[in-house]
Coordinates of C-alpha atoms in Angstrom, one line a residue:
Chain A
M1 CA 0.0 0.0 0.0
S2 CA 1.4 3.4 -1.0
A3 CA 2.0 6.1 1.6
R4 CA -0.7 8.1 -0.2
R5 CA -3.2 5.4 0.6
I6 CA -2.2 5.2 4.2
F7 CA -2.6 8.9 4.6
A8 CA -6.1 8.8 3.1
R9 CA -7.6 7.0 6.1
P10 CA -6.8 9.4 8.9
A11 CA -7.7 12.2 6.5
R12 CA -11.1 10.7 6.2
F13 CA -11.5 10.8 10.0
A14 CA -10.7 14.5 9.7
A15 CA -14.0 14.9 7.9
I16 CA -16.0 13.7 11.0
A17 CA -16.1 17.0 13.0
P18 CA -16.7 19.3 10.0
Y19 CA -19.2 16.9 8.6
V20 CA -21.3 16.7 11.8
W21 CA -21.1 20.5 12.2
M22 CA -22.3 21.2 8.7
V23 CA -25.1 18.7 8.9
L24 CA -26.2 20.1 12.2
F25 CA -25.9 23.8 11.4
F26 CA -26.4 23.9 7.7
L27 CA -28.5 20.9 6.5
V28 CA -30.8 20.4 9.4
P29 CA -31.8 24.0 9.6
F30 CA -33.2 23.8 6.0
G31 CA -35.4 20.9 7.3
F32 CA -36.8 23.4 9.9
V33 CA -37.4 26.0 7.2
L34 CA -39.3 23.5 5.1
K35 CA -41.3 22.3 8.1
I36 CA -42.3 25.8 9.2
S37 CA -43.1 26.8 5.6
L38 CA -45.7 24.1 5.6
S39 CA -47.2 25.0 9.0
Q40 CA -50.0 27.4 10.0
T41 CA -49.5 31.1 10.9
A42 CA -50.2 31.8 14.5
I43 CA -50.0 34.8 16.7
A44 CA -47.8 33.3 19.4
Q45 CA -44.2 32.9 20.6
P46 CA -42.7 31.3 18.5
P47 CA -45.2 32.6 15.9
Y48 CA -46.1 29.3 14.2
E49 CA -48.0 26.2 15.2
P50 CA -45.8 23.3 16.0
V51 CA -46.8 20.5 13.7
F52 CA -44.3 17.9 14.7
D53 CA -43.8 16.1 18.0
L54 CA -41.7 12.9 17.8
T55 CA -42.4 12.0 21.4
A56 CA -46.0 11.3 20.6
G57 CA -45.2 8.5 18.2
W58 CA -46.5 7.4 14.9
T59 CA -50.0 8.8 15.2
A60 CA -48.6 12.2 15.9
I61 CA -46.4 12.0 12.8
R62 CA -49.4 11.0 10.7
A63 CA -51.4 13.8 12.1
A64 CA -48.6 16.2 11.5
F65 CA -48.4 15.2 7.9
A66 CA -52.1 15.6 7.5
A67 CA -51.9 19.1 9.0
L68 CA -49.1 20.2 6.5
G69 CA -50.4 22.5 3.9
I70 CA -49.2 24.3 0.9
D71 CA -51.3 27.4 1.7
N72 CA -48.2 29.6 2.2
F73 CA -46.9 28.6 -1.2
K74 CA -50.2 29.3 -2.8
L75 CA -50.2 32.7 -1.1
I76 CA -46.7 33.5 -2.4
T77 CA -47.5 32.5 -5.9
S78 CA -50.8 34.4 -6.0
D79 CA -49.7 37.5 -4.1
D80 CA -48.5 40.2 -6.4
L81 CA -46.2 41.6 -3.8
Y82 CA -44.2 38.4 -3.8
V83 CA -44.3 37.9 -7.5
F84 CA -43.0 41.4 -8.1
A85 CA -40.4 41.0 -5.4
Y86 CA -39.0 37.9 -7.1
L87 CA -39.1 39.5 -10.6
R88 CA -37.4 42.6 -9.3
S89 CA -34.7 40.6 -7.6
L90 CA -34.0 38.7 -10.8
T91 CA -34.0 41.9 -12.9
V92 CA -31.7 43.6 -10.5
A93 CA -29.3 40.6 -10.3
V94 CA -29.2 40.2 -14.1
T95 CA -28.6 43.9 -14.7
A96 CA -26.0 44.2 -11.9
T97 CA -24.2 41.0 -13.0
A98 CA -24.0 42.3 -16.6
L99 CA -22.6 45.6 -15.3
L100 CA -20.1 43.8 -13.2
L101 CA -18.9 41.7 -16.1
L102 CA -18.6 44.9 -18.3
I103 CA -16.6 46.8 -15.7
G104 CA -14.7 43.8 -14.2
Y105 CA -13.5 42.3 -17.4
P106 CA -11.2 45.2 -18.5
I107 CA -9.8 45.4 -15.0
A108 CA -9.1 41.7 -14.8
Y109 CA -7.6 41.9 -18.4
G110 CA -5.4 44.8 -17.4
M111 CA -4.2 42.8 -14.3
A112 CA -3.4 39.8 -16.4
R113 CA -1.3 41.9 -18.7
L114 CA 0.9 43.4 -16.0
P115 CA 4.4 42.1 -15.4
K116 CA 4.4 39.1 -13.0
R117 CA 5.6 41.1 -9.9
W118 CA 2.9 43.7 -10.4
Q119 CA 0.2 41.1 -10.8
A120 CA 0.6 40.1 -7.2
V121 CA 0.4 43.7 -6.0
A122 CA -2.7 44.3 -8.1
M123 CA -4.3 41.2 -6.7
V124 CA -3.7 42.3 -3.1
L125 CA -5.1 45.8 -4.0
V126 CA -8.3 44.1 -5.4
I127 CA -8.7 41.8 -2.4
V128 CA -8.2 44.4 0.3
P129 CA -11.6 46.1 -0.1
F130 CA -13.2 42.7 0.1
W131 CA -11.7 42.5 3.6
T132 CA -13.1 45.9 4.5
S133 CA -16.5 45.8 6.0
F134 CA -19.4 45.5 3.6
L135 CA -21.7 47.7 5.6
I136 CA -18.9 50.4 6.0
R137 CA -18.4 50.4 2.2
I138 CA -22.1 51.0 1.6
Y139 CA -22.1 53.6 4.3
A140 CA -19.2 55.3 2.6
W141 CA -21.4 55.6 -0.5
I142 CA -24.2 57.2 1.4
N143 CA -21.7 59.9 2.4
I144 CA -20.9 60.5 -1.2
L145 CA -24.4 60.2 -2.7
Q146 CA -26.5 62.1 -0.3
H147 CA -28.2 65.4 -1.2
D148 CA -25.3 67.7 -0.1
G149 CA -22.8 64.9 -0.6
L150 CA -19.4 65.1 -2.3
L151 CA -20.7 63.9 -5.7
N152 CA -23.3 66.8 -5.9
Q153 CA -20.7 69.3 -4.6
F154 CA -18.3 68.1 -7.3
L155 CA -20.9 68.3 -10.1
L156 CA -22.1 71.7 -8.9
A157 CA -18.5 73.1 -8.7
L158 CA -17.9 71.9 -12.3
H159 CA -21.2 73.5 -13.4
L160 CA -22.3 70.2 -14.8
V161 CA -25.6 70.5 -13.0
S162 CA -27.4 73.6 -11.8
A163 CA -29.1 72.0 -8.8
P164 CA -28.3 69.0 -6.6
V165 CA -29.3 65.7 -8.2
V166 CA -31.1 63.1 -6.2
W167 CA -28.9 60.1 -6.0
L168 CA -29.7 58.5 -2.7
S169 CA -32.8 56.2 -2.6
T170 CA -32.7 55.6 -6.4
D171 CA -31.9 52.5 -8.4
T172 CA -28.8 54.2 -9.7
A173 CA -27.4 54.4 -6.1
M174 CA -28.3 50.7 -5.6
Y175 CA -26.5 49.6 -8.7
I176 CA -23.4 51.7 -7.7
G177 CA -23.5 50.0 -4.3
I178 CA -23.9 46.5 -5.7
V179 CA -21.2 46.9 -8.4
Y180 CA -18.9 48.4 -5.8
S181 CA -19.4 45.6 -3.3
Y182 CA -19.2 42.7 -5.7
L183 CA -16.5 43.9 -8.0
P184 CA -13.7 41.8 -6.4
F185 CA -15.9 38.7 -6.7
M186 CA -16.1 39.3 -10.5
I187 CA -12.5 40.3 -11.0
L188 CA -10.7 37.4 -9.2
P189 CA -12.1 34.4 -11.2
L190 CA -11.8 36.4 -14.4
Y191 CA -8.2 37.3 -13.6
A192 CA -7.4 33.7 -12.7
T193 CA -8.4 32.4 -16.2
L194 CA -7.0 35.3 -18.1
A195 CA -3.6 35.0 -16.3
K196 CA -3.3 31.3 -17.2
M197 CA -4.1 31.9 -20.9
E198 CA -1.3 31.4 -23.4
P199 CA -0.4 34.8 -24.9
A200 CA 0.9 33.0 -28.0
L201 CA -2.7 32.2 -29.0
E202 CA -3.6 35.9 -29.2
E203 CA -0.3 36.6 -31.0
A204 CA -1.0 33.9 -33.5
A205 CA -4.4 35.3 -34.3
G206 CA -2.9 38.7 -34.7
D207 CA -0.1 37.4 -37.0
L208 CA -2.7 35.8 -39.1
G209 CA -4.3 39.2 -39.7
A210 CA -7.1 39.4 -37.2
P211 CA -7.8 43.0 -36.0
P212 CA -7.6 43.3 -32.1
W213 CA -11.4 43.3 -31.6
Q214 CA -11.6 40.0 -33.6
V215 CA -8.7 38.5 -31.6
F216 CA -10.6 39.4 -28.4
W217 CA -14.0 38.2 -29.5
L218 CA -12.9 35.0 -31.3
V219 CA -9.9 34.0 -29.1
T220 CA -9.6 35.7 -25.7
F221 CA -13.2 35.8 -24.7
P222 CA -14.2 32.2 -25.5
L223 CA -11.1 31.0 -23.7
S224 CA -12.0 33.0 -20.6
L225 CA -15.6 31.5 -20.4
P226 CA -14.9 29.3 -17.4
G227 CA -13.8 32.5 -15.5
V228 CA -16.9 34.4 -16.8
G229 CA -19.1 31.5 -15.6
A230 CA -17.6 31.4 -12.1
G231 CA -17.7 35.2 -11.7
V232 CA -21.3 35.5 -12.9
L233 CA -22.4 32.8 -10.5
L234 CA -20.4 34.2 -7.6
C235 CA -22.1 37.5 -8.1
F236 CA -25.6 36.6 -9.3
I237 CA -26.7 34.3 -6.6
P238 CA -25.9 36.5 -3.6
I239 CA -27.3 39.6 -5.3
V240 CA -30.7 37.9 -5.8
G241 CA -31.0 37.6 -2.1
E242 CA -29.3 40.9 -1.3
F243 CA -30.7 42.8 1.7
V244 CA -28.4 45.5 3.0
I245 CA -27.5 47.3 -0.2
P246 CA -31.1 47.8 -1.6
D247 CA -32.3 48.6 1.9
L248 CA -29.8 51.4 2.4
L249 CA -29.4 52.8 -1.1
A250 CA -32.5 52.0 -3.1
G251 CA -35.9 53.6 -2.8
S252 CA -38.4 52.0 -0.5
N253 CA -41.2 51.6 -3.1
S254 CA -40.1 48.3 -4.7
L255 CA -38.6 45.7 -2.5
M256 CA -36.3 42.8 -3.5
I257 CA -37.1 39.4 -2.2
G258 CA -34.4 39.5 0.5
Q259 CA -36.0 42.6 2.0
T260 CA -39.5 41.2 1.7
L261 CA -38.4 38.1 3.5
W262 CA -36.8 40.2 6.2
L263 CA -39.9 42.4 6.6
E264 CA -42.2 39.3 6.7
F265 CA -40.0 37.8 9.4
F266 CA -39.1 40.8 11.7
T267 CA -42.0 43.2 11.1
N268 CA -45.0 41.1 10.2
K269 CA -43.7 38.1 12.3
D270 CA -45.2 35.7 9.8
W271 CA -42.6 33.0 10.0
P272 CA -44.4 30.4 7.9
V273 CA -44.8 32.8 5.0
A274 CA -41.2 34.0 5.3
S275 CA -40.0 30.4 5.4
S276 CA -42.0 29.6 2.2
A277 CA -40.4 32.6 0.5
A278 CA -37.0 31.4 1.5
I279 CA -37.7 27.9 0.1
V280 CA -38.9 29.4 -3.2
L281 CA -35.8 31.6 -3.4
L282 CA -33.6 28.6 -2.7
V283 CA -35.3 26.7 -5.6
V284 CA -34.9 29.7 -7.9
L285 CA -31.2 29.9 -7.1
L286 CA -30.5 26.1 -7.4
L287 CA -31.5 26.3 -11.1
P288 CA -28.5 28.4 -12.3
L289 CA -26.2 26.3 -10.1
L290 CA -27.3 23.1 -11.6
L291 CA -27.1 24.5 -15.1
Y292 CA -23.5 25.7 -14.4
E293 CA -22.6 22.3 -13.1
R294 CA -24.0 20.5 -16.2
L295 CA -22.1 22.9 -18.5
Q296 CA -18.9 22.3 -16.6
R297 CA -19.3 18.6 -16.8
R298 CA -20.0 18.7 -20.5
Q299 CA -16.8 20.8 -21.0
L300 CA -14.8 18.2 -19.0
E301 CA -16.2 15.4 -21.1
E302 CA -15.3 17.2 -24.4
R303 CA -11.7 17.4 -23.3
Chain B
M1 CA 5.7 40.5 -32.5
R2 CA 4.4 40.9 -29.0
K3 CA 1.5 43.1 -29.8
F4 CA -1.2 41.5 -27.6
S5 CA 0.7 40.5 -24.5
R6 CA 2.0 44.0 -24.1
L7 CA 0.3 46.4 -21.6
S8 CA -1.7 48.8 -23.6
R9 CA -2.9 52.3 -22.6
F10 CA -6.4 50.9 -22.3
N11 CA -5.2 48.2 -19.9
I12 CA -3.6 50.8 -17.6
A13 CA -6.5 53.2 -17.7
S14 CA -9.0 50.5 -16.8
L15 CA -6.8 49.3 -14.0
A16 CA -6.3 52.8 -12.6
L17 CA -10.0 53.7 -12.8
G18 CA -11.0 50.4 -11.3
L19 CA -8.7 50.8 -8.3
A20 CA -9.7 54.4 -7.8
F21 CA -13.3 53.3 -7.8
L22 CA -12.5 50.7 -5.1
Y23 CA -10.5 53.0 -2.9
L24 CA -11.8 56.5 -3.2
P25 CA -15.0 56.0 -1.1
I26 CA -13.1 54.4 1.8
L27 CA -10.5 57.2 1.6
I28 CA -13.2 59.9 1.7
L29 CA -14.8 58.2 4.7
V30 CA -11.6 58.1 6.7
I31 CA -10.8 61.8 5.9
Y32 CA -14.2 62.9 7.0
S33 CA -14.0 61.0 10.3
F34 CA -11.5 63.7 11.3
N35 CA -13.9 66.5 10.4
A36 CA -14.7 69.0 13.1
S37 CA -18.0 70.0 11.6
R38 CA -21.2 68.4 12.7
L39 CA -22.4 68.5 9.1
V40 CA -20.9 65.5 7.4
T41 CA -20.2 67.3 4.2
V42 CA -18.9 70.6 5.3
W43 CA -15.2 70.6 6.2
G44 CA -14.6 72.3 9.5
G45 CA -10.9 71.5 10.1
W46 CA -9.2 68.5 11.7
S47 CA -10.5 67.1 14.9
L48 CA -10.8 64.0 17.0
R49 CA -14.2 65.0 18.3
W50 CA -16.1 62.0 16.9
Y51 CA -13.7 59.5 18.3
H52 CA -14.2 61.1 21.8
E53 CA -17.9 60.8 21.2
F54 CA -17.6 57.1 20.2
F55 CA -15.6 56.2 23.4
G56 CA -18.3 57.9 25.4
D57 CA -21.1 55.9 23.8
R58 CA -21.7 52.9 26.0
A59 CA -24.1 51.1 23.7
M60 CA -21.6 51.3 20.9
I61 CA -18.7 50.2 23.1
E62 CA -20.7 47.2 24.4
A63 CA -21.6 46.2 20.8
S64 CA -18.0 46.5 19.7
W65 CA -16.9 44.3 22.6
M66 CA -19.6 41.7 21.7
S67 CA -18.5 41.8 18.1
L68 CA -14.8 41.3 19.0
R69 CA -15.6 38.4 21.3
V70 CA -17.8 36.7 18.8
A71 CA -15.2 37.2 16.0
V72 CA -12.4 35.7 18.1
A73 CA -14.4 32.7 19.3
S74 CA -16.0 31.9 15.9
A75 CA -12.8 32.4 14.0
T76 CA -10.9 30.1 16.3
I77 CA -13.6 27.3 16.1
A78 CA -13.9 27.9 12.4
T79 CA -10.2 27.6 11.8
L80 CA -10.0 24.3 13.8
I81 CA -13.0 22.7 12.0
G82 CA -12.3 24.3 8.6
T83 CA -8.7 23.0 8.6
L84 CA -10.0 19.5 9.3
A85 CA -12.4 19.9 6.4
A86 CA -9.6 21.1 4.1
V87 CA -7.5 18.1 5.0
A88 CA -10.4 15.7 4.4
L89 CA -11.1 17.3 1.0
A90 CA -7.4 17.5 -0.1
R91 CA -6.1 14.3 1.2
G92 CA -9.1 12.1 1.9
E93 CA -9.5 10.9 -1.7
R94 CA -12.8 9.1 -1.7
F95 CA -15.1 8.6 1.3
R96 CA -18.8 8.0 1.7
G97 CA -20.8 11.2 1.2
R98 CA -17.8 13.2 -0.1
T99 CA -20.0 15.0 -2.7
L100 CA -22.5 16.0 -0.1
F101 CA -19.6 17.1 2.1
S102 CA -18.0 19.4 -0.4
G103 CA -21.4 20.7 -1.5
M104 CA -22.2 21.7 2.1
L105 CA -18.8 23.4 2.4
Y106 CA -19.2 25.4 -0.8
A107 CA -22.9 26.3 -0.6
P108 CA -22.6 28.9 2.3
L109 CA -20.1 30.8 0.2
V110 CA -22.8 31.9 -2.3
M111 CA -26.0 31.3 -0.3
P112 CA -27.8 34.6 0.4
E113 CA -27.3 35.5 4.0
V114 CA -31.0 36.0 4.6
I115 CA -31.6 32.3 4.0
T116 CA -28.7 31.1 6.1
G117 CA -29.7 33.4 8.9
L118 CA -33.4 32.5 8.8
S119 CA -32.7 28.7 8.8
L120 CA -30.3 29.0 11.7
L121 CA -32.8 31.0 13.7
L122 CA -35.5 28.5 13.1
L123 CA -33.1 25.8 14.3
F124 CA -32.3 27.7 17.5
V125 CA -35.9 28.4 18.2
A126 CA -36.8 24.7 17.7
L127 CA -34.0 23.7 20.1
N128 CA -35.2 26.3 22.5
A129 CA -31.7 27.7 22.7
E130 CA -31.3 31.1 24.4
R131 CA -30.2 33.5 21.7
G132 CA -27.1 35.6 22.3
F133 CA -23.4 35.2 22.2
W134 CA -23.3 31.5 21.5
T135 CA -25.9 31.4 18.8
V136 CA -24.2 34.2 16.9
T137 CA -20.9 32.5 17.4
I138 CA -22.2 29.1 16.1
A139 CA -23.8 30.9 13.1
H140 CA -20.6 32.8 12.2
T141 CA -18.6 29.6 12.6
T142 CA -20.8 27.8 10.1
L143 CA -20.3 30.6 7.6
T144 CA -16.6 31.3 8.1
M145 CA -15.3 27.7 8.3
C146 CA -16.2 27.3 4.7
F147 CA -13.9 30.2 3.8
V148 CA -11.1 28.7 6.0
A149 CA -11.6 25.3 4.3
V150 CA -11.2 26.9 0.8
V151 CA -8.0 28.9 1.8
V152 CA -6.3 26.0 3.6
Q153 CA -7.3 23.5 0.9
S154 CA -5.7 25.6 -1.9
R155 CA -2.5 25.7 0.1
L156 CA -2.6 21.9 0.7
G157 CA -3.3 21.4 -3.0
S158 CA -0.1 23.3 -4.0
L159 CA 2.0 21.4 -1.4
D160 CA 4.4 18.8 -2.6
R161 CA 3.0 15.5 -1.3
S162 CA 6.3 13.7 -1.5
L163 CA 7.4 15.5 1.7
E164 CA 4.6 13.7 3.7
E165 CA 5.3 10.5 1.9
A166 CA 9.0 10.7 2.7
A167 CA 8.3 11.2 6.3
M168 CA 6.0 8.1 6.3
D169 CA 8.5 6.0 4.4
L170 CA 11.0 6.8 7.1
G171 CA 8.5 5.3 9.6
C172 CA 6.4 8.2 10.7
A173 CA 2.8 7.5 11.5
P174 CA 0.4 9.4 9.2
V175 CA -1.0 11.6 11.9
R176 CA 2.5 12.4 13.2
A177 CA 3.7 13.1 9.6
F178 CA 0.8 15.6 9.3
L179 CA 1.6 17.3 12.5
S180 CA 5.3 17.6 12.1
V181 CA 5.6 18.0 8.3
T182 CA 2.4 19.2 6.8
L183 CA 1.1 21.5 9.5
P184 CA 4.1 23.8 9.7
L185 CA 4.0 24.1 5.9
I186 CA 0.3 25.1 5.8
A187 CA 0.5 27.2 9.0
P188 CA 0.6 30.5 7.1
A189 CA -2.6 29.6 5.2
I190 CA -4.2 28.6 8.6
V191 CA -3.3 32.1 10.0
A192 CA -4.7 33.7 6.9
G193 CA -7.8 31.6 7.2
W194 CA -8.3 32.7 10.9
M195 CA -7.8 36.4 9.8
L196 CA -10.4 36.0 7.1
A197 CA -12.9 34.3 9.4
F198 CA -12.3 37.1 12.0
T199 CA -13.0 39.9 9.6
L200 CA -16.0 38.2 8.0
S201 CA -17.5 37.7 11.5
L202 CA -16.7 41.3 12.4
D203 CA -18.5 42.4 9.3
D204 CA -21.6 40.3 9.3
L205 CA -24.9 42.1 9.8
V206 CA -27.6 39.8 8.3
I207 CA -26.8 36.5 10.0
A208 CA -26.1 38.2 13.3
S209 CA -29.5 40.0 13.2
F210 CA -31.3 36.7 12.8
T211 CA -29.4 34.8 15.4
T212 CA -28.9 37.3 18.2
G213 CA -31.2 37.9 21.1
P214 CA -32.4 41.2 22.7
G215 CA -29.6 43.1 24.4
S216 CA -26.7 41.4 22.6
A217 CA -26.4 43.5 19.4
T218 CA -23.1 43.3 17.5
L219 CA -21.4 46.4 16.2
P220 CA -22.8 46.1 12.6
I221 CA -26.3 45.8 14.0
R222 CA -25.8 49.0 15.9
I223 CA -24.2 50.8 13.0
Y224 CA -27.0 49.6 10.7
S225 CA -29.7 51.0 13.0
E226 CA -27.9 54.3 13.3
V227 CA -27.3 54.6 9.5
R228 CA -30.9 54.0 8.7
L229 CA -31.7 57.1 10.8
G230 CA -29.3 59.2 8.8
V231 CA -25.6 60.0 8.5
K232 CA -23.9 60.8 11.7
P233 CA -20.2 61.9 11.9
E234 CA -19.7 59.5 14.8
I235 CA -20.3 56.6 12.5
N236 CA -17.4 57.8 10.3
A237 CA -15.2 57.5 13.3
I238 CA -16.3 54.0 14.2
C239 CA -16.0 52.9 10.6
T240 CA -12.5 54.3 10.5
L241 CA -11.5 52.4 13.6
V242 CA -12.9 49.2 12.2
I243 CA -11.0 49.8 8.9
A244 CA -7.8 50.4 10.9
L245 CA -8.3 47.2 12.8
I246 CA -8.9 45.3 9.6
A247 CA -5.8 46.9 8.0
I248 CA -3.7 45.6 10.9
V249 CA -5.2 42.1 10.4
I250 CA -4.4 42.3 6.7
V251 CA -0.8 43.3 7.3
I252 CA -0.4 40.3 9.6
A253 CA -2.1 38.0 7.2
S254 CA 0.0 39.2 4.2
L255 CA 3.2 38.8 6.3
A256 CA 2.1 35.2 7.1
S257 CA 1.5 34.5 3.4
K258 CA 4.8 36.1 2.4
L259 CA 6.4 33.7 4.9
S260 CA 4.6 30.9 3.2
S261 CA 5.7 31.9 -0.3
S262 CA 9.3 32.1 0.8
Q263 CA 8.9 28.6 2.1
G264 CA 7.3 27.0 -0.9
K265 CA 5.3 27.7 -4.0
S266 CA 2.8 30.5 -4.4
A267 CA 0.7 31.4 -1.3
A268 CA -3.0 30.9 -0.7
P269 CA -5.0 33.4 -2.7
L270 CA -6.3 35.3 0.3

């Protein structure tokens, strides 16, 4: 038996603690969300009817299943508020992800073209804001975007506008906030694939007479698709459920699903409906993940 | 002809603009935290007034203390368990439920925080656990151990396995080979993982809001409730202090990863 094999066994034992932890605090909680999403709303503490009591035995379990209902899901799919919240979340996520790709790609491309030593520096510079608090970075933008904030002062001083522009509590502010916060998540996977790419391929295309835009579109971009996929996924999924940025920067008239869920939970205290909303959100988000996985597997098979 | 691998003016411009976009807002925030004027946007000269105000604000100090305790506790637990998870993923080859295991480890990285927070709260309510320090710590550990696992795993992956194998060929038991050969080599990544877990915990608002009880608000929860009421210069000062703390953490982490790159191949990405 090789040393590699011998080492594999204790390494498997290393999985026990994290495995148990993740099952207990990641997987099991979803069971509770599912259970409560199927239970009745009640004005109580906790604000839902318990529908499950293992100590009472089989009859209780049967009774519990009989009491489960999909009313909350019916409510969510028929209530315009929820339908609009899901649609808005998806629209915002698609738009923001497209913006991120447009802005992040040239930056990642520039990084990959730097001399090796400077690439490491640029990478640290991109990662550092990711370490800096999310909330603080959003708050920094409130400072800038508010009515008498620096952006308006700047625009007024340059006589680009004659009166202060309303930035805060608009979708523009929200998109600025989202792009700002998620930019490192887009740049890093893009940079990783672009830096690994063989420059000779681009040169060859150029030598064969392709103009730069054609080189980019027919060679560079297709080769960077794995990075594009990873970056898009890394940004899209969390943005759909985003709560803090739209809450602080966007107007209050149209809510995203993360905010609706939060309100349902903390303000209306309707836990079953909030749980159902969370389940639906989860299903919506699993779809792009599964699609991405299938695509990746197909790419591996082609190789 | 090296036409395309050369750095063009467009490359430099996009890099410079991108970095300016990332750094200017933070820089402005820090500068304005030393502003003497009550109005956040009018410059009234340099002053430490808002820092004084922060240190006199008991609720804020208590929240900061709570945040620091949670961050230290959860980062420590997350580093222990996350490192074990990384070892299992990088060295465990095949074991029962490996796919589920890696799926569970990667899912929290992209899962919207609202869902993670909600599900954990429902668990704690079902268990009748009193919400406060420990529930937030457990929630943060669950989130941050995944980041630790990713960082440590990438370091383990770039490590030369023959070192471990040599130790075992010389009669070292696998666990001892790990402790005396592998562990020192991945130590910088473990340090970086702890730092990352610490800052993520210090930063988290959504999950903490779901899993904390009355009277044990963390700093982000306090800041959030203040910010919703409008911009206050005191918040600039608090944010600057947090940024300073995180900057110190980053310096330590980058020193650790520099140490690791001088020992072996490239360092962990974070």
